[in-house]
Tab-separated table of C-alpha atoms in Angstrom:
chain	number	residue	atom	x	y	z
V	25	MET	CA	11.332	23.427	3.233
V	26	PHE	CA	9.681	23.629	-0.101
V	27	HIS	CA	6.693	21.057	1.271
V	28	SER	CA	6.582	24.226	3.741
V	29	LEU	CA	5.732	26.664	2.215
V	30	GLY	CA	3.558	25.234	-0.547
V	31	LYS	CA	1.481	24.729	2.213
V	32	TYR	CA	2.137	28.377	2.767
V	33	ILE	CA	1.261	30.051	0.195
V	34	LEU	CA	-2.296	27.339	-0.495
V	35	LEU	CA	-3.017	28.510	3.276
V	36	LEU	CA	-2.696	31.697	1.915
V	37	ARG	CA	-4.848	31.446	-0.800
V	38	LEU	CA	-7.487	29.692	1.400
V	39	SER	CA	-7.510	32.328	3.490
V	40	PHE	CA	-8.331	34.883	0.662
V	41	ARG	CA	-11.651	33.217	-0.461
V	42	ARG	CA	-14.256	34.800	-0.921
V	43	PRO	CA	-15.989	34.753	2.486
V	44	GLU	CA	-19.212	33.108	3.203
V	45	LYS	CA	-20.968	36.008	5.205
V	46	PHE	CA	-18.820	39.900	4.691
V	47	SER	CA	-20.307	41.341	7.658
V	48	VAL	CA	-18.940	38.399	10.107
V	49	TYR	CA	-15.685	38.604	9.066
V	50	TRP	CA	-15.729	43.045	9.294
V	51	ALA	CA	-16.087	42.080	12.753
V	52	GLU	CA	-13.145	39.789	13.239
V	53	VAL	CA	-11.785	42.904	10.660
V	54	MET	CA	-12.500	45.256	13.266
V	55	ARG	CA	-11.693	43.117	16.690
V	56	GLU	CA	-8.168	42.801	15.439
V	57	MET	CA	-7.059	45.813	14.319
V	58	VAL	CA	-7.971	46.942	18.230
V	59	SER	CA	-6.059	43.671	19.189
V	60	VAL	CA	-3.182	44.340	17.279
V	61	GLY	CA	-2.682	48.409	16.598
V	62	VAL	CA	-4.488	49.642	20.373
V	63	GLY	CA	-2.289	46.456	22.534
V	64	SER	CA	0.946	46.919	20.657
V	65	LEU	CA	0.287	50.727	21.750
V	66	GLY	CA	3.002	50.999	24.537
V	67	ILE	CA	5.697	49.311	24.239
V	68	ILE	CA	6.012	50.506	20.821
V	69	ALA	CA	5.930	54.261	22.553
V	70	ILE	CA	7.592	53.434	24.687
V	71	ILE	CA	10.808	51.641	22.693
V	72	SER	CA	10.149	54.412	19.809
V	73	VAL	CA	11.398	57.163	22.715
V	74	PHE	CA	14.207	54.733	24.479
V	75	ILE	CA	15.339	53.498	20.446
V	76	GLY	CA	15.430	57.357	19.618
V	77	ALA	CA	17.459	59.175	22.710
V	78	VAL	CA	19.879	56.522	22.395
V	79	ALA	CA	20.507	57.648	18.939
V	80	THR	CA	20.614	60.948	18.959
V	81	ILE	CA	23.041	60.697	22.207
V	82	GLN	CA	25.931	57.824	20.036
V	83	THR	CA	25.744	60.067	16.766
V	84	ALA	CA	26.719	62.898	18.760
V	85	PHE	CA	29.280	61.012	20.465
V	86	GLN	CA	30.869	59.551	17.733
V	87	LEU	CA	30.134	63.024	15.421
V	88	VAL	CA	32.218	64.949	18.024
V	89	SER	CA	34.738	67.148	15.263
V	90	ASP	CA	34.819	70.792	15.108
V	91	PHE	CA	34.127	70.498	11.102
V	92	ILE	CA	31.401	68.586	11.753
V	93	PRO	CA	27.730	70.744	12.397
V	94	LYS	CA	25.957	69.840	14.532
V	95	THR	CA	22.708	70.134	13.001
V	96	ILE	CA	24.037	66.937	11.357
V	97	VAL	CA	22.766	65.055	14.659
V	98	GLY	CA	19.781	65.573	13.628
V	99	GLY	CA	19.658	64.295	9.922
V	100	ILE	CA	21.718	60.927	11.268
V	101	THR	CA	18.815	60.430	13.375
V	102	ARG	CA	16.540	60.973	11.132
V	103	ASP	CA	17.093	58.664	8.560
V	104	SER	CA	18.799	55.751	10.450
V	105	THR	CA	15.173	56.161	13.108
V	106	ILE	CA	13.246	56.213	9.826
V	107	LEU	CA	14.579	54.039	7.142
V	108	GLU	CA	15.786	50.570	9.998
V	109	PHE	CA	15.448	52.127	13.602
V	110	SER	CA	11.039	52.307	14.012
V	111	PRO	CA	10.160	49.307	11.042
V	112	THR	CA	12.488	47.068	11.537
V	113	ILE	CA	13.359	47.079	15.232
V	114	SER	CA	8.902	47.942	15.809
V	115	ALA	CA	8.416	45.165	14.165
V	116	LEU	CA	10.900	42.380	15.645
V	117	VAL	CA	9.042	44.127	18.888
V	118	LEU	CA	5.797	43.064	16.978
V	119	ALA	CA	6.823	39.945	16.186
V	120	GLY	CA	7.128	38.643	19.639
V	121	ARG	CA	4.159	40.087	20.805
V	122	VAL	CA	1.552	40.300	18.233
V	123	GLY	CA	2.300	37.240	15.955
V	124	SER	CA	2.407	34.676	18.977
V	125	SER	CA	-0.192	35.980	20.701
V	126	MET	CA	-1.589	34.942	17.219
V	127	ALA	CA	0.042	31.694	16.172
V	128	SER	CA	-0.552	29.954	20.245
V	129	GLN	CA	-4.313	31.448	19.203
V	130	ILE	CA	-4.986	29.261	16.053
V	131	GLY	CA	-2.365	26.795	17.876
V	132	THR	CA	-4.641	26.272	20.758
V	133	MET	CA	-8.138	26.257	18.699
V	134	ARG	CA	-6.341	23.557	16.726
V	135	VAL	CA	-5.399	21.890	19.493
V	136	THR	CA	-9.238	21.974	20.951
V	137	GLU	CA	-10.636	21.140	18.016
V	138	GLN	CA	-12.121	24.263	17.531
V	139	ILE	CA	-11.282	24.537	14.738
V	140	ASP	CA	-12.634	21.185	13.373
V	141	ALA	CA	-15.771	22.376	14.665
V	142	LEU	CA	-15.777	25.932	12.226
V	143	GLU	CA	-15.250	23.519	9.326
V	144	ILE	CA	-17.895	20.717	10.469
V	145	MET	CA	-19.997	23.981	9.691
V	146	GLY	CA	-18.972	25.087	6.399
V	147	VAL	CA	-16.763	28.174	7.480
V	148	ASN	CA	-13.485	28.647	5.387
V	149	ALA	CA	-11.052	28.087	8.722
V	150	PRO	CA	-8.609	29.927	7.015
V	151	GLY	CA	-10.540	32.890	5.596
V	152	TYR	CA	-11.795	33.382	8.791
V	153	LEU	CA	-9.402	33.132	11.335
V	154	ILE	CA	-6.340	33.741	9.071
V	155	SER	CA	-7.812	36.889	6.076
V	156	PRO	CA	-9.447	39.174	9.437
V	157	LYS	CA	-4.953	39.192	11.383
V	158	ILE	CA	-3.080	39.420	7.366
V	159	ILE	CA	-5.265	42.540	6.764
V	160	ALA	CA	-4.433	43.945	10.468
V	161	GLY	CA	-1.972	43.088	10.639
V	162	VAL	CA	-0.421	45.009	6.522
V	163	THR	CA	-3.073	47.550	7.808
V	164	MET	CA	-1.915	48.725	11.742
V	165	ILE	CA	1.797	47.172	11.506
V	166	PRO	CA	2.024	51.069	8.997
V	167	LEU	CA	0.452	52.792	11.859
V	168	LEU	CA	2.502	51.248	14.722
V	169	VAL	CA	5.852	52.540	12.575
V	170	ILE	CA	4.625	55.555	11.958
V	171	VAL	CA	4.243	56.680	15.583
V	172	SER	CA	7.209	55.024	15.745
V	173	VAL	CA	9.197	57.573	14.471
V	174	ILE	CA	7.141	60.183	15.757
V	175	LEU	CA	8.132	59.376	19.141
V	176	GLY	CA	11.795	58.287	18.191
V	177	LEU	CA	12.294	61.774	16.610
V	178	CYS	CA	10.657	63.327	20.199
V	179	GLY	CA	13.249	60.844	22.070
V	180	GLY	CA	15.839	62.641	19.830
V	181	TYR	CA	14.879	65.678	20.694
V	182	ILE	CA	14.246	64.729	24.430
V	183	ALA	CA	17.900	63.436	25.136
V	184	CYS	CA	19.577	67.237	23.606
V	185	ALA	CA	17.505	68.760	25.747
V	186	ALA	CA	19.002	66.713	28.146
V	187	SER	CA	22.524	66.525	27.495
V	188	ASN	CA	24.769	69.289	26.693
V	189	ASP	CA	26.535	67.314	23.884
V	190	VAL	CA	24.224	68.733	21.285
V	191	SER	CA	21.685	71.814	20.750
V	192	THR	CA	17.691	71.652	20.911
V	193	ALA	CA	17.989	74.066	17.988
V	194	ASP	CA	20.743	73.003	16.270
V	195	TYR	CA	19.395	68.955	15.763
V	196	VAL	CA	15.514	69.865	14.724
V	197	THR	CA	17.469	72.123	12.192
V	198	GLY	CA	19.090	68.414	11.131
V	199	LEU	CA	15.862	67.472	10.969
V	200	THR	CA	14.293	69.612	8.792
V	201	ASP	CA	17.760	69.828	6.711
V	202	GLY	CA	18.581	67.770	3.636
V	203	PHE	CA	15.214	65.653	3.969
V	204	ASN	CA	14.366	62.804	0.778
V	205	PRO	CA	11.033	61.548	0.308
V	206	VAL	CA	12.203	58.445	-0.417
V	207	ILE	CA	12.816	57.879	3.244
V	208	VAL	CA	9.318	57.029	4.159
V	209	THR	CA	8.455	55.696	1.256
V	210	VAL	CA	10.986	52.978	1.946
V	211	CYS	CA	9.986	53.019	5.700
V	212	ALA	CA	6.338	52.567	4.560
V	213	VAL	CA	7.304	49.146	2.185
V	214	LYS	CA	8.869	47.532	4.792
V	215	ALA	CA	6.112	47.904	7.512
V	216	ILE	CA	3.352	46.496	4.917
V	217	PHE	CA	5.806	43.858	3.996
V	218	PHE	CA	6.779	43.012	7.677
V	219	GLY	CA	3.103	43.359	8.946
V	220	PHE	CA	2.646	40.554	6.384
V	221	ILE	CA	4.754	38.564	7.165
V	222	ILE	CA	4.491	38.559	10.951
V	223	THR	CA	0.978	38.226	10.738
V	224	SER	CA	1.157	35.280	8.195
V	225	ILE	CA	3.937	33.221	9.522
V	226	CYS	CA	2.828	33.582	13.195
V	227	SER	CA	-1.055	32.354	11.671
V	228	TYR	CA	0.486	29.277	9.321
V	229	GLN	CA	2.863	27.609	12.071
V	230	GLY	CA	-0.999	28.176	14.516
V	231	PHE	CA	-3.198	26.247	11.985
V	232	TYR	CA	-0.799	23.487	11.565
V	233	THR	CA	0.223	22.575	15.300
V	234	ASP	CA	-0.345	18.844	16.025
V	235	GLY	CA	-0.458	18.061	19.067
V	236	GLY	CA	-1.819	19.628	22.799
V	237	SER	CA	-0.385	22.686	24.309
V	238	LEU	CA	3.403	21.743	24.299
V	239	GLU	CA	3.346	21.796	20.653
V	240	VAL	CA	0.957	25.377	20.537
V	241	GLY	CA	4.480	26.820	22.619
V	242	GLN	CA	6.166	25.686	20.071
V	243	SER	CA	4.281	26.675	17.655
V	244	ALA	CA	4.653	30.521	19.432
V	245	THR	CA	8.753	29.842	18.948
V	246	ARG	CA	8.938	28.693	15.681
V	247	GLY	CA	6.805	31.188	13.945
V	248	VAL	CA	8.668	34.522	16.026
V	249	VAL	CA	11.989	32.736	15.036
V	250	TRP	CA	11.026	32.387	11.687
V	251	SER	CA	9.303	36.274	11.374
V	252	CYS	CA	12.146	37.346	12.759
V	253	ILE	CA	14.311	36.015	9.765
V	254	MET	CA	12.403	36.655	7.496
V	255	ILE	CA	11.816	40.315	8.381
V	256	LEU	CA	16.004	40.738	8.495
V	257	PHE	CA	15.932	39.062	4.782
V	258	VAL	CA	13.275	41.033	3.766
V	259	ASP	CA	15.037	44.740	5.260
V	260	LEU	CA	17.904	43.766	3.672
V	261	ILE	CA	16.161	43.348	-0.338
V	262	ILE	CA	14.119	46.321	0.041
V	263	SER	CA	16.917	48.345	1.022
V	264	ARG	CA	18.789	47.081	-1.183
V	265	LEU	CA	16.058	47.363	-4.623
V	266	LEU	CA	14.310	50.714	-2.669
V	267	LEU	CA	17.715	52.986	-1.130
D	13	MET	CA	-29.891	8.582	5.751
D	14	ILE	CA	-26.180	8.213	6.111
D	15	GLU	CA	-24.928	5.252	3.724
D	16	ILE	CA	-21.112	4.505	4.153
D	17	LYS	CA	-19.236	2.460	1.444
D	18	ASP	CA	-15.967	0.196	1.985
D	19	ILE	CA	-14.643	2.645	4.221
D	20	TYR	CA	-10.738	2.471	3.834
D	21	LYS	CA	-8.470	5.215	5.921
D	22	THR	CA	-4.366	4.799	5.666
D	23	PHE	CA	-2.350	7.577	8.280
D	24	GLY	CA	1.152	6.459	6.547
D	25	ASP	CA	1.837	2.528	6.565
D	26	ASN	CA	-0.690	2.506	9.758
D	27	GLU	CA	-4.102	1.866	8.108
D	28	VAL	CA	-6.523	2.476	10.581
D	29	LEU	CA	-9.738	2.187	9.010
D	30	LYS	CA	-10.000	-1.235	6.458
D	31	GLY	CA	-12.852	-1.298	4.219
D	32	ILE	CA	-16.610	-0.767	6.594
D	33	SER	CA	-19.749	-0.314	5.257
D	34	ALA	CA	-22.687	0.940	7.019
D	35	ILE	CA	-26.261	2.052	6.722
D	36	PHE	CA	-27.015	4.904	9.798
D	37	LYS	CA	-30.464	5.536	10.029
D	38	PRO	CA	-32.972	8.584	10.934
D	39	GLY	CA	-34.691	8.863	14.135
D	40	LYS	CA	-32.051	6.425	15.351
D	41	ASN	CA	-29.486	6.923	17.813
D	42	ASN	CA	-26.665	4.983	15.773
D	43	LEU	CA	-23.701	3.918	18.158
D	44	ILE	CA	-19.850	3.662	16.643
D	45	ILE	CA	-17.886	2.045	19.755
D	46	GLY	CA	-15.400	-0.039	20.257
D	47	GLY	CA	-11.741	-0.774	22.334
D	48	SER	CA	-8.787	2.179	22.252
D	49	GLY	CA	-7.098	2.316	18.478
D	50	SER	CA	-9.592	0.127	17.055
D	51	GLY	CA	-11.308	3.342	14.549
D	52	LYS	CA	-14.047	4.605	16.215
D	53	THR	CA	-12.640	8.100	15.904
D	54	THR	CA	-11.138	8.094	11.946
D	55	LEU	CA	-14.537	6.778	11.062
D	56	LEU	CA	-16.172	9.441	12.485
D	57	LYS	CA	-13.681	11.951	10.692
D	58	CYS	CA	-13.620	10.362	7.409
D	59	ILE	CA	-18.037	10.733	7.590
D	60	VAL	CA	-17.965	14.399	8.421
D	61	GLY	CA	-15.338	14.972	5.926
D	62	LEU	CA	-12.320	16.852	8.620
D	63	HIS	CA	-10.570	13.720	6.955
D	64	ASP	CA	-10.720	12.014	3.882
D	65	PRO	CA	-10.876	8.826	3.544
D	66	THR	CA	-8.414	5.998	1.413
D	67	LYS	CA	-10.512	5.250	-0.223
D	68	GLY	CA	-14.500	4.443	0.037
D	69	ASP	CA	-17.803	6.511	0.069
D	70	VAL	CA	-19.613	8.237	2.302
D	71	ILE	CA	-23.115	8.886	1.100
D	72	PHE	CA	-25.729	11.748	2.989
D	73	ASP	CA	-29.067	10.842	1.161
D	74	GLY	CA	-27.827	9.718	-1.619
D	75	GLU	CA	-25.826	12.966	-2.805
D	76	ASN	CA	-21.452	11.642	-2.188
D	77	PHE	CA	-19.683	13.486	-0.275
D	78	THR	CA	-16.967	12.056	-0.710
D	79	ASP	CA	-15.883	13.642	-3.682
D	80	MET	CA	-17.176	16.900	-3.332
D	81	ASP	CA	-15.033	20.022	-2.545
D	82	PHE	CA	-15.432	22.463	-0.701
D	83	GLU	CA	-18.091	24.806	-1.882
D	84	GLN	CA	-20.529	21.423	-3.061
D	85	ARG	CA	-19.706	20.624	1.026
D	86	VAL	CA	-20.940	23.605	1.936
D	87	PRO	CA	-24.788	22.915	1.588
D	88	ILE	CA	-24.369	19.818	3.447
D	89	ARG	CA	-22.701	20.633	6.529
D	90	THR	CA	-25.563	23.691	7.447
D	91	ARG	CA	-27.001	20.444	7.779
D	92	ILE	CA	-24.444	18.622	10.034
D	93	GLY	CA	-24.202	19.457	13.900
D	94	MET	CA	-21.753	17.726	16.491
D	95	LEU	CA	-20.595	17.534	19.472
D	96	PHE	CA	-16.852	17.230	20.191
D	97	GLN	CA	-15.720	15.893	22.520
D	98	ASN	CA	-13.728	17.622	24.889
D	99	SER	CA	-17.154	20.707	23.362
D	100	ALA	CA	-14.904	22.743	21.182
D	101	LEU	CA	-17.257	25.696	22.260
D	102	PHE	CA	-15.402	29.486	20.798
D	103	ASP	CA	-13.961	30.520	23.696
D	104	SER	CA	-13.741	34.465	23.279
D	105	MET	CA	-17.767	34.383	22.688
D	106	THR	CA	-20.401	33.807	25.695
D	107	VAL	CA	-22.451	31.306	25.576
D	108	GLU	CA	-24.777	32.949	23.138
D	109	GLU	CA	-22.684	33.913	20.417
D	110	ASN	CA	-21.012	30.274	20.101
D	111	ILE	CA	-24.602	29.881	20.168
D	112	MET	CA	-25.658	32.305	17.262
D	113	PHE	CA	-22.712	32.026	15.181
D	114	PRO	CA	-23.932	29.181	12.127
D	115	LEU	CA	-27.370	31.590	12.690
D	116	ASN	CA	-24.822	34.800	11.281
D	117	LEU	CA	-22.980	33.233	8.663
D	118	PHE	CA	-25.455	30.974	6.778
D	119	THR	CA	-29.066	32.436	7.771
D	120	LYS	CA	-30.257	35.889	7.179
D	121	GLN	CA	-32.310	35.793	10.359
D	122	THR	CA	-32.649	39.822	11.932
D	123	LYS	CA	-30.879	39.827	15.447
D	124	ALA	CA	-34.045	39.554	17.186
D	125	GLU	CA	-34.793	36.254	15.519
D	126	LYS	CA	-31.608	34.327	16.173
D	127	LEU	CA	-31.257	35.314	19.369
D	128	ASP	CA	-35.208	33.279	20.042
D	129	ARG	CA	-33.642	30.559	18.472
D	130	ALA	CA	-30.487	30.840	21.080
D	131	ASN	CA	-32.344	31.692	24.052
D	132	PHE	CA	-35.019	28.695	22.441
D	133	CYS	CA	-31.764	25.779	22.271
D	134	LEU	CA	-30.344	26.845	25.691
D	135	GLU	CA	-34.049	25.663	26.992
D	136	ARG	CA	-34.013	22.961	25.533
D	137	VAL	CA	-30.946	22.009	27.119
D	138	ASN	CA	-32.423	23.608	30.162
D	139	LEU	CA	-29.405	26.322	30.229
D	140	THR	CA	-31.911	29.196	30.257
D	141	GLY	CA	-30.723	31.877	31.768
D	142	LYS	CA	-27.146	31.175	30.857
D	143	ASN	CA	-26.347	33.423	27.969
D	144	LYS	CA	-24.108	36.058	29.090
D	145	LEU	CA	-21.416	33.188	30.464
D	146	TYR	CA	-18.199	32.461	28.747
D	147	PRO	CA	-17.298	29.191	28.212
D	148	ALA	CA	-14.926	29.149	30.838
D	149	GLU	CA	-17.259	29.633	33.497
D	150	LEU	CA	-19.375	26.513	32.659
D	151	SER	CA	-18.536	22.846	33.872
D	152	GLY	CA	-17.893	19.754	31.894
D	153	GLY	CA	-21.403	19.600	31.143
D	154	MET	CA	-22.433	21.983	30.237
D	155	LYS	CA	-20.659	22.538	27.462
D	156	LYS	CA	-21.330	19.624	27.346
D	157	ARG	CA	-24.728	21.065	26.802
D	158	VAL	CA	-24.066	24.594	25.246
D	159	GLY	CA	-22.157	21.825	22.163
D	160	ILE	CA	-25.466	20.296	22.256
D	161	ALA	CA	-27.443	23.746	21.804
D	162	ARG	CA	-25.297	25.319	19.421
D	163	ALA	CA	-24.842	21.451	17.486
D	164	ILE	CA	-28.908	22.012	16.787
D	165	SER	CA	-28.848	25.817	16.506
D	166	MET	CA	-29.489	24.803	12.779
D	167	GLN	CA	-32.230	22.483	13.043
D	168	PRO	CA	-29.303	19.751	11.868
D	169	LYS	CA	-30.856	16.464	9.513
D	170	TYR	CA	-27.256	14.646	11.141
D	171	LEU	CA	-25.588	14.870	14.258
D	172	PHE	CA	-22.915	13.589	15.207
D	173	VAL	CA	-21.434	13.133	18.828
D	174	ASP	CA	-17.570	11.902	19.646
D	175	GLU	CA	-17.155	10.379	23.089
D	176	PRO	CA	-20.473	12.319	24.914
D	177	ASN	CA	-19.495	11.314	28.641
D	178	SER	CA	-16.141	11.574	29.060
D	179	GLY	CA	-15.304	13.436	32.192
D	180	LEU	CA	-18.848	13.324	32.593
D	181	ASP	CA	-19.911	12.318	36.383
D	182	PRO	CA	-22.466	9.246	36.002
D	183	LYS	CA	-25.885	10.796	35.910
D	184	THR	CA	-24.688	13.847	34.286
D	185	SER	CA	-23.679	11.008	31.783
D	186	ILE	CA	-27.338	9.875	31.352
D	187	LEU	CA	-28.622	13.061	31.170
D	188	ILE	CA	-26.517	13.758	28.340
D	189	ASP	CA	-27.778	10.109	26.555
D	190	GLU	CA	-31.826	11.092	27.294
D	191	LEU	CA	-31.108	14.399	25.861
D	192	ILE	CA	-29.522	13.116	22.769
D	193	ASN	CA	-31.619	10.584	22.090
D	194	GLU	CA	-34.849	13.669	22.804
D	195	LEU	CA	-33.755	14.907	20.125
D	196	THR	CA	-32.778	12.413	17.302
D	197	GLU	CA	-36.780	11.342	17.918
D	198	GLU	CA	-38.002	14.295	18.079
D	199	TYR	CA	-36.810	15.735	15.241
D	200	SER	CA	-35.660	12.715	13.420
D	201	ILE	CA	-32.410	13.724	12.859
D	202	THR	CA	-30.081	10.850	11.675
D	203	THR	CA	-27.351	10.337	15.311
D	204	VAL	CA	-24.450	8.867	14.884
D	205	VAL	CA	-23.202	8.053	18.440
D	206	VAL	CA	-19.049	7.767	19.401
D	207	THR	CA	-18.627	6.127	22.533
D	208	HIS	CA	-16.900	3.388	25.088
D	209	ASP	CA	-19.136	3.527	27.518
D	210	MET	CA	-21.600	0.828	28.282
D	211	ASN	CA	-24.133	2.804	29.808
D	212	SER	CA	-25.107	5.073	26.425
D	213	VAL	CA	-24.994	1.386	24.509
D	214	MET	CA	-27.296	-0.205	26.709
D	215	GLY	CA	-29.009	3.182	26.819
D	216	ILE	CA	-30.147	5.012	23.597
D	217	GLY	CA	-28.124	2.087	21.283
D	218	ASP	CA	-30.547	1.624	18.572
D	219	HIS	CA	-28.014	0.516	16.264
D	220	ILE	CA	-24.697	-0.135	17.217
D	221	LEU	CA	-21.680	-0.889	15.202
D	222	PHE	CA	-18.631	-2.543	17.095
D	223	LEU	CA	-15.112	-1.662	15.419
D	224	HIS	CA	-12.076	-3.678	16.282
D	225	GLN	CA	-9.048	-3.552	14.444
D	226	GLY	CA	-10.451	-1.586	12.170
D	227	LYS	CA	-12.809	-3.804	10.695
D	228	LYS	CA	-16.943	-3.835	11.862
D	229	TRP	CA	-16.442	-6.799	13.636
D	230	TRP	CA	-19.885	-6.538	14.789
D	231	GLU	CA	-23.479	-4.540	14.173
D	232	GLY	CA	-26.853	-4.899	15.718
D	233	SER	CA	-29.151	-3.474	18.542
D	234	ASN	CA	-28.834	-3.291	22.184
D	235	LYS	CA	-31.454	-6.200	22.858
D	236	GLU	CA	-29.317	-8.145	20.185
D	237	ILE	CA	-25.717	-7.558	22.026
D	238	ALA	CA	-25.843	-9.180	25.961
D	239	HIS	CA	-26.701	-11.966	23.873
D	240	THR	CA	-23.467	-12.230	20.924
D	241	ASP	CA	-21.469	-14.741	20.865
D	242	ASN	CA	-18.583	-13.402	19.237
D	243	GLN	CA	-15.889	-13.588	21.519
D	244	GLU	CA	-14.193	-9.897	20.909
D	245	LEU	CA	-17.962	-8.069	21.582
D	246	ASN	CA	-18.250	-9.726	25.086
D	247	ASP	CA	-14.252	-9.457	25.769
D	248	PHE	CA	-14.824	-5.513	25.433
D	249	VAL	CA	-18.620	-5.175	26.576
D	250	PHE	CA	-18.860	-7.448	29.367
D	251	ALA	CA	-14.699	-5.832	30.619
D	252	SER	CA	-15.692	-5.113	34.129
D	253	LYS	CA	-17.394	-6.877	37.022
D	254	PHE	CA	-20.608	-5.312	37.367
D	255	MET	CA	-21.287	-6.500	33.505
D	256	GLN	CA	-20.233	-9.648	33.677
D	257	ALA	CA	-22.773	-10.040	36.859
D	258	ALA	CA	-25.533	-7.479	34.936
D	259	LYS	CA	-25.587	-10.522	32.809
D	260	ALA	CA	-25.330	-13.453	34.641
D	261	LYS	CA	-28.653	-12.390	35.734
D	262	LEU	CA	-30.072	-11.330	32.326
């Protein structure tokens, strides 16, 4: 456990050594940003709309009382979407989509000697392969979470429009009432940390793959499992510290 | 010139290399041969720095490579070209991008100059016009040739080749051997080839190192190999009936 943690920290240190040529690394960063950001937009849009709609319906179901104003449904949906559903569920989905792809890509490069080829050329392989992925993760995953929040709230609106539990006017009023901007900060901090966790852990697992195609699959699985565990753990820590 | 001095390499309790010393001269094809598990590839990886030897030194033209850190090794590594057993071409890049990759990172050439160099290297390995193909679209022999083109793109002083004939038909194997031989002589490169292919040994083995049980068992040339009385080497070289028949005719 401590041996792995040490290897992980050393790998991160190697990943952020001065690049051999900035323009080549920059092109890799752009490529990874497109892969992480644009490539994940579809799945994030779909899950966000459904999660927002389900959150609204379930909140409305639990708050059926004449003593509770209907607008509160919008407020609860907004807070739970921004604080928890969008960053955490998006991150868990992205660990599966982006993380497994990164771990298997780097793992395949390892077992087919492509990483050895980079090192023979004098290229800092962790820097060239991992740092662009981490930069793409910490920039694009927060942007995806912003998209997820907007679409989640739209999903809630659609759920209100499609049912008679809460009117759309009450829902929109609830969204704007008693808004505390600190939840946006918490959401952004979570998204940045989750982006780092997914990309760094999965890259680490891929980089130290040893064996053949079977081990590449195992590395990808380990990367996703450890990312999910760390996402939930860091979610708890950030919520405890910032709220 | 590359000199290796008393190289030992241990993995856990398994001592793979047991004090190997040799000198690899420029303009010569230096072959490391031996049976499976004899330590050939481990020795090659120790020489190029993919493994750190447990003990011993690797010296490139008087510079001790083993004592250097990553940054200090970069100038030597830019003078190294290597062809891997499975070619190790970057899957996400075209043939042209693979060849231009080290040029992009380590030279200040313009794009046109880099393209010219890539085209020259492709022409040199008889793959003119294959620039835009991806590795998945190439045959095994073509991948090897692209691997060689990438290895020579930086005009290396040292060329390392790991099992150049594995997975190739005999005719393509001979073409690859001839190509390695031509490049070695043409550019006076110090070439180190790990192989267990006897056609390569007899065809291009200017200087041969035979490893057995992690030790240097025999050293000589392809002209001397047929007349040696070294039992282990004879068992290795003349393992097939074809080679035994060839020996009988000598």
